[in-house]
Amino acid sequence: MSNEVFSNIPEIKFEGPDSDNSLAFRHYNPSEKVGDKTMAEHLRFSMAFWHTMNGGGSDPFGADTAQRPWDSVSDPMEQARIKMRGIFELTEKLQIPFFCFHDRDIAPEGETLAKSHKNLDEIVGLAKTLMKTSKTRLLWGTANLFVHPRYMHGGATSPDLKVYAYAAGQVRKALEVTKELGGENYVFWGGREGYETLLNTDMKKELDNLAAFMHMAVDYAKEIGFDGQFLFEPKPKEPTKHQYDTDSATVYGFLEKYDLLPHVKLNIETNHATLAGHTIQHELHFARINGILGSVDANQGDTLLGWDTDQFPTDLYVSTLMMYEILKNGGLHRGGLNFDAKVRRPSYTVQDVVEAHIIGMDSFARGLKAAHSMLTDGVLEDFNAQRYASWNSDLGKKVAQGKATLAELEKSVLNDPVHVPASGRQEYLESIVNRYI
Ligand code: GLO
Ligand code: MG
Ligand code: MG
């Protein structure tokens, strides 16, 4: 078909673990059932517009390396049209059901906010038309409040009211178009919502303003009948030295303090967990037990580098433990696994991008299967039920009900001979996890 944007990319199909074809799935078989759901229903993959359509590979030391079909097109609006057609085509060829975008990824910024809205409307109109004949859906939309120089001090935490108002206008519009495209979620990531030095920062005012901003977004969503899930994405540093949305626990505290917990869940990214000094399992687990696990930005960092490398996920140990938490959460519900990931700079072809998505999808398919078997056998559950068994005693139950006293607890052990608790058997448990992978 001459209309194709990526004419050299075929439809990617499941060929099984023995296939030598780099443009095929070895493990991701969308219709295969794992437990009571298909792989497609469990995994809800999504493609990131900013990396896959806009990322060119430039870094602080060098220019773009990527070769893309629209390279020779100079009109930014025409490029935007091709890229939008491109993401629908590529998601379909890869059997990825969703995509995600920032407002400024899909349409160029105009001279005024009003002109930017107009550009956005045109491209959103195109996306809507493409959706009529495509299976591709919108996982989430968001507003880019960090690239433009006006946001150098932040967007929703800017010390300058005019900048704050501009950010508000962008978010209002982004919510409107996310609704128009049937988006399942709306994400806040505080790109520049943080600070470099407290010498020029009123932290309390900035956090109060951020909360007011989010409440206005929640109110506007209600006003226009957008019923998507709001998500807040934690990240500890980069671009600012101190990001206000450091990690899941910090964001939970913020949401609770400002009465936003009823409206907002988390979008948790693997590489951001690493930067915060946590495992992704810790981040997902914390969110799960507090009822705020919303969606996942599936990527991975590099153990030797201290910044956000946003690589495609390949680590099966990690994908297994992630899927373990997600299954225990009863799934991702309206969320998904969004590949917030980019190929390395020397991987400059479109084929590299496709192969990167394939290994990401295969890694999660294997993680899903391993986690599902592990959970079905209940090995970790049985072990931990035993480990915490003493809490089933009457005294243990009293503590849980808040009815015990220090003196009562003391009395229960006052005349005990030396008590040695059972071994934690970490290495044994690690060997069990390895067996399932
Ligand atoms: C950068 C973030 C970024 C967000 C995106 C959505 O480190 O991961 O890609 O996911 O802006 O809010
Ligand atoms: Mg992200
Ligand atoms: Mg990132």
PDB file of C-alpha atoms in Angstrom, residues 115-212:
ATOM      1  CA  LYS A 115      -2.631  29.127  17.768  1.00  0.00           C
ATOM      2  CA  SER A 116      -1.208  26.053  19.528  1.00  0.00           C
ATOM      3  CA  HIS A 117      -4.778  24.967  20.374  1.00  0.00           C
ATOM      4  CA  LYS A 118      -5.679  25.329  16.702  1.00  0.00           C
ATOM      5  CA  ASN A 119      -2.760  23.148  15.571  1.00  0.00           C
ATOM      6  CA  LEU A 120      -3.710  20.590  18.180  1.00  0.00           C
ATOM      7  CA  ASP A 121      -7.340  20.545  17.088  1.00  0.00           C
ATOM      8  CA  GLU A 122      -6.383  19.760  13.513  1.00  0.00           C
ATOM      9  CA  ILE A 123      -4.168  16.802  14.427  1.00  0.00           C
ATOM     10  CA  VAL A 124      -6.652  15.511  16.996  1.00  0.00           C
ATOM     11  CA  GLY A 125      -9.254  15.612  14.240  1.00  0.00           C
ATOM     12  CA  LEU A 126      -6.976  13.426  12.135  1.00  0.00           C
ATOM     13  CA  ALA A 127      -6.451  10.997  15.038  1.00  0.00           C
ATOM     14  CA  LYS A 128     -10.211  10.785  15.495  1.00  0.00           C
ATOM     15  CA  THR A 129     -10.669   9.944  11.829  1.00  0.00           C
ATOM     16  CA  LEU A 130      -7.940   7.301  11.989  1.00  0.00           C
ATOM     17  CA  MET A 131      -9.625   5.749  15.045  1.00  0.00           C
ATOM     18  CA  LYS A 132     -12.738   5.069  12.984  1.00  0.00           C
ATOM     19  CA  THR A 133     -10.963   2.304  11.070  1.00  0.00           C
ATOM     20  CA  SER A 134      -8.221   1.408  13.549  1.00  0.00           C
ATOM     21  CA  LYS A 135      -8.107  -0.692  16.702  1.00  0.00           C
ATOM     22  CA  THR A 136      -5.577   1.687  18.292  1.00  0.00           C
ATOM     23  CA  ARG A 137      -6.868   3.549  21.357  1.00  0.00           C
ATOM     24  CA  LEU A 138      -5.526   6.275  23.637  1.00  0.00           C
ATOM     25  CA  LEU A 139      -4.149   5.078  26.984  1.00  0.00           C
ATOM     26  CA  TRP A 140      -3.433   8.579  28.227  1.00  0.00           C
ATOM     27  CA  GLY A 141      -2.856  12.141  27.246  1.00  0.00           C
ATOM     28  CA  THR A 142      -0.789  14.778  29.014  1.00  0.00           C
ATOM     29  CA  ALA A 143       0.524  18.311  28.617  1.00  0.00           C
ATOM     30  CA  ASN A 144       4.182  19.149  28.095  1.00  0.00           C
ATOM     31  CA  LEU A 145       4.972  21.741  30.769  1.00  0.00           C
ATOM     32  CA  PHE A 146       8.742  21.370  30.652  1.00  0.00           C
ATOM     33  CA  VAL A 147      10.334  21.862  27.202  1.00  0.00           C
ATOM     34  CA  HIS A 148       9.483  25.490  26.432  1.00  0.00           C
ATOM     35  CA  PRO A 149      11.794  28.115  28.064  1.00  0.00           C
ATOM     36  CA  ARG A 150       8.764  29.701  29.792  1.00  0.00           C
ATOM     37  CA  TYR A 151       8.725  26.627  32.028  1.00  0.00           C
ATOM     38  CA  MET A 152      12.317  27.020  33.194  1.00  0.00           C
ATOM     39  CA  HIS A 153      11.095  27.583  36.786  1.00  0.00           C
ATOM     40  CA  GLY A 154       8.269  25.071  36.538  1.00  0.00           C
ATOM     41  CA  GLY A 155       4.692  25.060  35.217  1.00  0.00           C
ATOM     42  CA  ALA A 156       2.194  24.323  37.981  1.00  0.00           C
ATOM     43  CA  THR A 157       4.870  25.367  40.516  1.00  0.00           C
ATOM     44  CA  SER A 158       6.182  28.440  38.701  1.00  0.00           C
ATOM     45  CA  PRO A 159       6.750  31.524  40.867  1.00  0.00           C
ATOM     46  CA  ASP A 160       5.220  33.525  37.983  1.00  0.00           C
ATOM     47  CA  LEU A 161       1.413  33.589  37.770  1.00  0.00           C
ATOM     48  CA  LYS A 162       1.413  34.201  34.000  1.00  0.00           C
ATOM     49  CA  VAL A 163       3.355  30.987  33.466  1.00  0.00           C
ATOM     50  CA  TYR A 164       1.007  29.136  35.833  1.00  0.00           C
ATOM     51  CA  ALA A 165      -1.959  30.463  33.864  1.00  0.00           C
ATOM     52  CA  TYR A 166      -0.380  29.351  30.577  1.00  0.00           C
ATOM     53  CA  ALA A 167       0.147  25.878  32.044  1.00  0.00           C
ATOM     54  CA  ALA A 168      -3.495  25.869  33.159  1.00  0.00           C
ATOM     55  CA  GLY A 169      -4.580  26.697  29.616  1.00  0.00           C
ATOM     56  CA  GLN A 170      -2.475  23.898  28.203  1.00  0.00           C
ATOM     57  CA  VAL A 171      -3.838  21.356  30.679  1.00  0.00           C
ATOM     58  CA  ARG A 172      -7.442  22.458  30.120  1.00  0.00           C
ATOM     59  CA  LYS A 173      -7.003  21.896  26.397  1.00  0.00           C
ATOM     60  CA  ALA A 174      -5.089  18.617  26.875  1.00  0.00           C
ATOM     61  CA  LEU A 175      -7.944  17.307  29.037  1.00  0.00           C
ATOM     62  CA  GLU A 176     -10.457  18.295  26.400  1.00  0.00           C
ATOM     63  CA  VAL A 177      -8.599  16.487  23.594  1.00  0.00           C
ATOM     64  CA  THR A 178      -7.852  13.457  25.779  1.00  0.00           C
ATOM     65  CA  LYS A 179     -11.580  13.184  26.346  1.00  0.00           C
ATOM     66  CA  GLU A 180     -12.317  13.687  22.679  1.00  0.00           C
ATOM     67  CA  LEU A 181     -10.029  10.791  21.793  1.00  0.00           C
ATOM     68  CA  GLY A 182     -11.544   8.513  24.441  1.00  0.00           C
ATOM     69  CA  GLY A 183      -8.398   8.500  26.597  1.00  0.00           C
ATOM     70  CA  GLU A 184      -8.535   6.087  29.529  1.00  0.00           C
ATOM     71  CA  ASN A 185      -6.279   8.223  31.762  1.00  0.00           C
ATOM     72  CA  TYR A 186      -4.687  11.638  32.108  1.00  0.00           C
ATOM     73  CA  VAL A 187      -1.098  11.893  33.391  1.00  0.00           C
ATOM     74  CA  PHE A 188       0.719  14.572  35.368  1.00  0.00           C
ATOM     75  CA  TRP A 189       4.459  14.322  35.286  1.00  0.00           C
ATOM     76  CA  GLY A 190       6.135  17.250  36.990  1.00  0.00           C
ATOM     77  CA  GLY A 191       8.923  17.723  34.496  1.00  0.00           C
ATOM     78  CA  ARG A 192      10.106  20.970  36.041  1.00  0.00           C
ATOM     79  CA  GLU A 193       7.991  20.856  39.181  1.00  0.00           C
ATOM     80  CA  GLY A 194      10.830  20.932  41.671  1.00  0.00           C
ATOM     81  CA  TYR A 195      13.707  23.241  42.479  1.00  0.00           C
ATOM     82  CA  GLU A 196      17.434  23.842  42.129  1.00  0.00           C
ATOM     83  CA  THR A 197      18.003  25.857  45.308  1.00  0.00           C
ATOM     84  CA  LEU A 198      15.940  26.788  48.342  1.00  0.00           C
ATOM     85  CA  LEU A 199      17.598  30.222  48.284  1.00  0.00           C
ATOM     86  CA  ASN A 200      15.017  31.291  45.700  1.00  0.00           C
ATOM     87  CA  THR A 201      12.204  28.819  46.398  1.00  0.00           C
ATOM     88  CA  ASP A 202       9.059  29.073  48.493  1.00  0.00           C
ATOM     89  CA  MET A 203       8.456  25.348  48.725  1.00  0.00           C
ATOM     90  CA  LYS A 204       5.207  25.630  50.647  1.00  0.00           C
ATOM     91  CA  LYS A 205       3.687  28.046  48.155  1.00  0.00           C
ATOM     92  CA  GLU A 206       4.800  25.905  45.205  1.00  0.00           C
ATOM     93  CA  LEU A 207       3.316  22.726  46.676  1.00  0.00           C
ATOM     94  CA  ASP A 208       0.068  24.525  47.598  1.00  0.00           C
ATOM     95  CA  ASN A 209      -0.123  25.888  44.055  1.00  0.00           C
ATOM     96  CA  LEU A 210       0.531  22.464  42.531  1.00  0.00           C
ATOM     97  CA  ALA A 211      -2.290  20.972  44.586  1.00  0.00           C
ATOM     98  CA  ALA A 212      -4.655  23.815  43.612  1.00  0.00           C
TER      99      ALA A 212
END
